[in-house]
Coordinates of C-alpha atoms in Angstrom, one line a residue:
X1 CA 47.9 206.5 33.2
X2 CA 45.0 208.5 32.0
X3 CA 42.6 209.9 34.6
X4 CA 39.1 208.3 33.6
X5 CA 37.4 211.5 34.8
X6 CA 39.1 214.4 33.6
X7 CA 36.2 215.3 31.8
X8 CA 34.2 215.6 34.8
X9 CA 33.4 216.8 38.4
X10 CA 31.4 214.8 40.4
X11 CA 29.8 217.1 43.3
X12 CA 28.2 216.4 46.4
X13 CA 25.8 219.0 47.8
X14 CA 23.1 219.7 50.0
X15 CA 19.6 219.3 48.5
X16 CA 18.0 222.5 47.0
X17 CA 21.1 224.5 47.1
X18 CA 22.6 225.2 44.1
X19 CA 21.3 227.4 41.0
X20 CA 21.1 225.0 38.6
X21 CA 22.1 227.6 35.5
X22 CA 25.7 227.9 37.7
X23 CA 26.7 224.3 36.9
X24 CA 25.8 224.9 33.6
X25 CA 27.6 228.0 33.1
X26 CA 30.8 226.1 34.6
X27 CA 30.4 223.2 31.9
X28 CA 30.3 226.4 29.3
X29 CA 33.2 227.8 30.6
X30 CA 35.6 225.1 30.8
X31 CA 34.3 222.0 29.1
X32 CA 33.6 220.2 32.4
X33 CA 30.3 218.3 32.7
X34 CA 29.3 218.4 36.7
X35 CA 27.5 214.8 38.0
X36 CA 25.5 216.2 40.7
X37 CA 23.9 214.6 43.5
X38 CA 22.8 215.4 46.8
X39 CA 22.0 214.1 50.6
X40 CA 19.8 215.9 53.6
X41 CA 21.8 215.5 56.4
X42 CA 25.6 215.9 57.8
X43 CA 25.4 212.3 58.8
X44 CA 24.4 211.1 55.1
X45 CA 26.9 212.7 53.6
X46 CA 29.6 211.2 56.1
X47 CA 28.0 207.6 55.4
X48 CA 28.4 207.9 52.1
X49 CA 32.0 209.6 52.1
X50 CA 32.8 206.3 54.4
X51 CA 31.1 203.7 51.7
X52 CA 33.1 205.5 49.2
X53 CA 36.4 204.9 51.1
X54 CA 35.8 201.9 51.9
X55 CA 34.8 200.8 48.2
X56 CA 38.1 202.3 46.8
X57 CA 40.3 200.7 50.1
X58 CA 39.2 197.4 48.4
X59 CA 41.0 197.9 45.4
X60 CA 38.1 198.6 43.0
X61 CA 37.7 202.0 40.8
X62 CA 37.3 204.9 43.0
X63 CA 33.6 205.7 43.6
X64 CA 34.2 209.1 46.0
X65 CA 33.4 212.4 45.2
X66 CA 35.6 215.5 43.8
X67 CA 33.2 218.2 45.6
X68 CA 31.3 217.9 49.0
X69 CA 29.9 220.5 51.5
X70 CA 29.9 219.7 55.0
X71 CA 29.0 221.9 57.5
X72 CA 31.6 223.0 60.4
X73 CA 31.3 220.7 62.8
X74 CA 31.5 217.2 60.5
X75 CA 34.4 219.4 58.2
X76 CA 36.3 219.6 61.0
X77 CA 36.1 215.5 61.5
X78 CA 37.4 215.5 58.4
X79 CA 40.1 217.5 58.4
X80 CA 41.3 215.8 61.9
X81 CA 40.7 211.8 60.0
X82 CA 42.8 213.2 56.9
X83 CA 39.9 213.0 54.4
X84 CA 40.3 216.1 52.3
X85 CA 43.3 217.7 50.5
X86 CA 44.6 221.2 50.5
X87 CA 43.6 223.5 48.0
X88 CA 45.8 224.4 44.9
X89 CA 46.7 227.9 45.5
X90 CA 47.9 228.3 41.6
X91 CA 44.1 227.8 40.6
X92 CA 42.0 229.1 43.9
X93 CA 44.5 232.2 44.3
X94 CA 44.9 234.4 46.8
X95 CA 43.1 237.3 44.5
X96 CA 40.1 235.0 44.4
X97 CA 40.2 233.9 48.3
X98 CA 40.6 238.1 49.0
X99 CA 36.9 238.2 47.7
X100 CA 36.1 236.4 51.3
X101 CA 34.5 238.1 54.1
X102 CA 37.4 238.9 56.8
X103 CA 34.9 236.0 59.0
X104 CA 35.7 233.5 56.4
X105 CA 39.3 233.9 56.0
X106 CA 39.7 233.3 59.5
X107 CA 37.5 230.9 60.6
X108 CA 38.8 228.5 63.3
X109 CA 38.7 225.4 61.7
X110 CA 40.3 226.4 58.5
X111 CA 42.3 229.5 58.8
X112 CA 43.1 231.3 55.5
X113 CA 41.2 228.8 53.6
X114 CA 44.1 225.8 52.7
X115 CA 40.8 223.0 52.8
X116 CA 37.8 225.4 52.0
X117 CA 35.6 228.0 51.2
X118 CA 32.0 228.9 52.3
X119 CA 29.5 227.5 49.9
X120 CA 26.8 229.9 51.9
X121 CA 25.7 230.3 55.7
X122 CA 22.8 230.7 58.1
X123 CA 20.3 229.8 61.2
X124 CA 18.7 226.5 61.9
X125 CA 14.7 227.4 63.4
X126 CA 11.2 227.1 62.8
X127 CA 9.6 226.9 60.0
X128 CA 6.1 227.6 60.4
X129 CA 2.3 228.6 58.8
X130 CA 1.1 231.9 60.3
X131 CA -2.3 230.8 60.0
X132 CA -2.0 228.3 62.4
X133 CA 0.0 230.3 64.8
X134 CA -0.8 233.7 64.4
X135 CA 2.2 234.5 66.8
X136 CA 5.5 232.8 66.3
X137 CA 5.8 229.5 67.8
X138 CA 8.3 228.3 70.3
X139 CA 10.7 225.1 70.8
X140 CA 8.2 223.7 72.9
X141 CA 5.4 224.0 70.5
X142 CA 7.0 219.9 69.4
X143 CA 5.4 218.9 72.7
X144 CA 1.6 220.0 71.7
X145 CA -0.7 217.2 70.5
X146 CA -2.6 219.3 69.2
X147 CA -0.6 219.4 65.8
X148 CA 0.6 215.8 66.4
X149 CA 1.5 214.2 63.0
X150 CA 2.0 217.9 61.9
X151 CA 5.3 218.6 62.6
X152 CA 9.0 217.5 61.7
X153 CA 12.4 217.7 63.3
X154 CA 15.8 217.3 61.3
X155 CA 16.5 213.8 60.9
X156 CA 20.3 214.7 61.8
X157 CA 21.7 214.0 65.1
X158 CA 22.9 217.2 66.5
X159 CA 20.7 219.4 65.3
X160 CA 17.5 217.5 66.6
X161 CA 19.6 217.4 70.1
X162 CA 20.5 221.3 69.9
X163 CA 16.3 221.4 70.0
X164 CA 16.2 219.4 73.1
X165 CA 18.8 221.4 74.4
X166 CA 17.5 224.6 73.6
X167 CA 14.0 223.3 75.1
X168 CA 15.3 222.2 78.3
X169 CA 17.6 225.4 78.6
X170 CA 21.0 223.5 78.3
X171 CA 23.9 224.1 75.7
X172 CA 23.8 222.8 72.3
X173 CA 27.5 221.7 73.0
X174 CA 27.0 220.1 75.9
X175 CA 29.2 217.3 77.1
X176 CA 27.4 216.6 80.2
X177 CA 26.1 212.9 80.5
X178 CA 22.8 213.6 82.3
X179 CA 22.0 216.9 80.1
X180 CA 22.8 214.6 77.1
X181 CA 20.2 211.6 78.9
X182 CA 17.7 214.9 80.1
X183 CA 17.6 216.3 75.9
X184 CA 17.3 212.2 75.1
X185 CA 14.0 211.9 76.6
X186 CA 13.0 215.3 75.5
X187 CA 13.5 214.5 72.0
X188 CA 11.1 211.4 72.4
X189 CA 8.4 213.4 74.1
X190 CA 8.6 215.6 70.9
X191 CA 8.6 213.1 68.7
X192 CA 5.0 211.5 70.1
X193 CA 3.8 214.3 68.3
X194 CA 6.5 215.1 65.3
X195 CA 8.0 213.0 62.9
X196 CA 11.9 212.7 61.9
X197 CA 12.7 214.5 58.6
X198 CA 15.5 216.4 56.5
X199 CA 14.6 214.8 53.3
X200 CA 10.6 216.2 52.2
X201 CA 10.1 218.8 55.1
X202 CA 10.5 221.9 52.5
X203 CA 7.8 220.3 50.0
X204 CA 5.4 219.4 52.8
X205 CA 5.3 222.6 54.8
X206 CA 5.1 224.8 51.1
X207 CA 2.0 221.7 50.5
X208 CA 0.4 222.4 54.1
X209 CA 0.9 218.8 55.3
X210 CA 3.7 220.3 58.4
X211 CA 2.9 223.6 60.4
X212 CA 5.5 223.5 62.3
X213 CA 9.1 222.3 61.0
X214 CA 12.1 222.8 62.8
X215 CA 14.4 223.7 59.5
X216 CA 17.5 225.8 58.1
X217 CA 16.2 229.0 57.1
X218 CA 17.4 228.0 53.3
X219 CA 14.6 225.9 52.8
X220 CA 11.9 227.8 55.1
X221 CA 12.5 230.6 53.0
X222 CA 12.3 228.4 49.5
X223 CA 8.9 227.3 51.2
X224 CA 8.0 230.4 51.4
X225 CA 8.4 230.9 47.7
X226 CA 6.2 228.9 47.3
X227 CA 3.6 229.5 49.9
X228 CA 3.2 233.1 51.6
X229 CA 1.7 231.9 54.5
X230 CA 4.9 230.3 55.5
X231 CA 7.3 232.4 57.9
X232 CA 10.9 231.5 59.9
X233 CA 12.1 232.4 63.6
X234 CA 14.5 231.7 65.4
X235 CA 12.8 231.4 68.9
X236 CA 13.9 233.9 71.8
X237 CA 15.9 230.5 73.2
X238 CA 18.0 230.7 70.6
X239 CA 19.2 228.7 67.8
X240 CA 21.6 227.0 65.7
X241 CA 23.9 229.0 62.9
X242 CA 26.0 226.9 60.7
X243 CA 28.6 227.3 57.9
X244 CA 28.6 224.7 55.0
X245 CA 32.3 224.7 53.7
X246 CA 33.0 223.6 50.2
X247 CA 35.8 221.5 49.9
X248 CA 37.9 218.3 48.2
X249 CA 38.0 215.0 49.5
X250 CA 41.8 213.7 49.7
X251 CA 40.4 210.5 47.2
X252 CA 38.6 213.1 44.5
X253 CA 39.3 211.3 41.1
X254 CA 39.3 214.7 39.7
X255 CA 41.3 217.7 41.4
X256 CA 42.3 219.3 39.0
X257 CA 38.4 220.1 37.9
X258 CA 37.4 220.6 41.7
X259 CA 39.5 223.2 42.3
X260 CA 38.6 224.6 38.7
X261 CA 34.6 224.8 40.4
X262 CA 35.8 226.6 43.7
X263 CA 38.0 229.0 41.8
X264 CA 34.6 229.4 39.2
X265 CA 32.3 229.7 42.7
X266 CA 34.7 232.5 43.8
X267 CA 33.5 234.6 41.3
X268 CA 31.8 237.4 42.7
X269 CA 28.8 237.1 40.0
X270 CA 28.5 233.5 40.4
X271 CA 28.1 233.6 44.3
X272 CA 25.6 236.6 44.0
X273 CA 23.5 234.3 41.5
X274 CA 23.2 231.2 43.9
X275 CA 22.8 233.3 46.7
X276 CA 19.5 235.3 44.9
X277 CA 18.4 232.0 43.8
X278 CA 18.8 230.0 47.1
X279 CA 17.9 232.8 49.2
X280 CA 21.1 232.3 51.0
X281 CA 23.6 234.1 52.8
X282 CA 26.9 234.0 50.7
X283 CA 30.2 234.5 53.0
X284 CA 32.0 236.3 49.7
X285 CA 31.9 239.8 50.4
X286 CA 32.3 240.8 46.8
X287 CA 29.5 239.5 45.7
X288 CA 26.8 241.6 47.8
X289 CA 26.8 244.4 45.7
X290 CA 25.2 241.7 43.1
X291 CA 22.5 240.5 45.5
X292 CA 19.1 242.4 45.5
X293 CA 18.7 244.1 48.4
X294 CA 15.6 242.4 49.4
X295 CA 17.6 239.3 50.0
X296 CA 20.2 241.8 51.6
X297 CA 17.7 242.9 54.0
X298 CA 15.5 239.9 55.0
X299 CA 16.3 239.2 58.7
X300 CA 15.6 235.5 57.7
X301 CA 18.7 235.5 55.5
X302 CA 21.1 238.0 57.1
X303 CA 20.3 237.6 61.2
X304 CA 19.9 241.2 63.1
X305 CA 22.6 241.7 65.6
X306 CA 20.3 241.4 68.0
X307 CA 19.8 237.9 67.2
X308 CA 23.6 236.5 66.3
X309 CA 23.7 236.2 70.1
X310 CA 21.2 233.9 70.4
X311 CA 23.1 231.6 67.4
X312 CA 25.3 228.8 68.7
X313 CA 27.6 227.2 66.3
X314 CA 27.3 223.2 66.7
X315 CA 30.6 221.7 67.8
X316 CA 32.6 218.8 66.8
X317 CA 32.9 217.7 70.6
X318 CA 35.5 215.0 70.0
X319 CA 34.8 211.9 72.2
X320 CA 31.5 213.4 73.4
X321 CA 30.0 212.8 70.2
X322 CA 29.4 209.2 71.1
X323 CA 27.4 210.1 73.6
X324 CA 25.3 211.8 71.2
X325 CA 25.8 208.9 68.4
X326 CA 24.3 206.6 71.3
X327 CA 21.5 208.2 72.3
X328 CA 20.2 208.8 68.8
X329 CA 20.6 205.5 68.0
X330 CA 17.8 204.4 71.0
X331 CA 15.9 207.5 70.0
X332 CA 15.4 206.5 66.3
X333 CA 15.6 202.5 67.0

């Protein structure tokens, strides 16, 4: 049997992160056309990884993806539910793999890279316009009416609870029931005066219509581009720092050509280029001396050490997660 869609790789990705010339360049290079789409938020991407399952479960044409990104956390639900296959190490070779920070080789829920690589990494803050707050705001500034209707938080469960945590002085990864209940009702309060978003929050703090976002530094810093007044911090309470892993669900229609794209994203040149154009850390080590050094050396993009100890990783907290899928579900209802 002929596979329908050897011509072609259908990715998955996060919204405004990918250089659009790389995709491009991969079509030139091996005759692969790339269908690219993309979703805001860990939880879409899981929804629509379930539709896709579910759709191909009832016997009709396989409508899942041959390339997604998931951060960490929702990665390693994957990996534990048996939705992604193993890398072919004849294509994504160990000479590619070697370009890999020591960090990424060995990260905990992937060790040596059999499931995935690091499409890029970095901080989850506040995104904010200096001329409304000439000193850098705080978690609590989601409380102040006074920029009611003027402020967003991520539209994705954990991270708009690692706020609440960080706010009421709790861990990101708590498990506790009453923390959980305590970073519930501090999530509400915030949102008297914010509004949920992953999806427009880059556009509408670049246009002036948010002051205060609570965003990855990725798309603060694209804002930025765009509009000088913008600026990113992580606030002395800390923050979130997250990995987004490139990978292959187990029911790609098209392998083959995925693991063609990571062994193509390995290139040192090509993960320089998306970094410089995403303003993005990149976990391949070889690629740095490609990246500008003003990228190298904005503290937006590559935290000071200072700072990584402020960063907490978000967890895949196993049962604990329903607590959190319950209590978003009467925070967003």
């Amino acid at each position: 049997e002929t596979n329908v869609d050897a011509t072609r790789v259908s990715f998955l990705n996060w919204q405004d992160y990918v250089d659009p010339t790389l995709l491009k360049d991969f079509t030139t290079a091996t005759g692969l056309a790339v269908g690219y789409e993309t979703y805001d938020s860990n939880d879409a991407l899981a929804s629509r990884l379930t539709a896709a399952e579910a759709t191909r479960k009832g016997g009709r044409k396989s409508t899942s993806f041959d390339l997604i990104v998931p951060s960490t956390n929702l990665f390693r639900r994957l990996r534990a539910g048996d939705f992604l296959q193993a890398l072919d190490t004849s294509v994504v070779t160990e000479a590619l793999l070697a370009n890999l920070l020591p960090t990424f080789r060995a990260l905990p829920e992937d060790p040596g890279n059999r499931y995935a690589i690091p499409w890029a990494y970095g901080t989850t803050g506040i995104g904010y316009d200096t001329t409304v707050f000439p000193t850098p705001p705080t978690w609590e500034v989601f409380l102040d009416a006074a920029h009611k209707g003027k402020m967003s938080i991520l539209k994705e469960t954990r991270e708009a609870f690692a706020l609440a945590h960080l706010s009421s002085g709790t861990s990101v990864n708590s498990t506790n029931a009453a923390e959980i209940t305590a970073a519930e009702a501090r999530l509400k309060e915030m949102l008297v005066n914010s509004s949920l978003n992953s999806a427009t929050y880059l556009d509408d703090l670049a246009d002036g219509k948010l002051v205060a976002v609570q965003g990855y530094n990725t798309d603060v810093l694209q804002a930025r581009k765009r509009n000088p007044k913008i600026a990113f911090v992580v606030p002395e309470a800390g923050g979130t720092r997250w990995v987004d892993l490139l990978c292959i669900p187990r029911s790609a229609p098209n392998p083959a050509g995925a693991n063609r794209f990571i062994a193509f994203y390995l290139d040192p040149k090509v993960s320089a280029a998306n970094a410089q154009h995403n303003l993005v850390a990149t976990g391949n080590q070889a690629a740095r001396k490609f990246v500008p050094p003003a990228v190298l050396e904005d503290p937006a993009i590559y935290p000071p050490d200072a700072l990584q100890s402020k960063l907490a990783f978000i967890e895949d907290l196993g049962d604990a997660e329903k607590l959190y899928d319950e209590a978003w579900k009467r925070v967003t209802g």
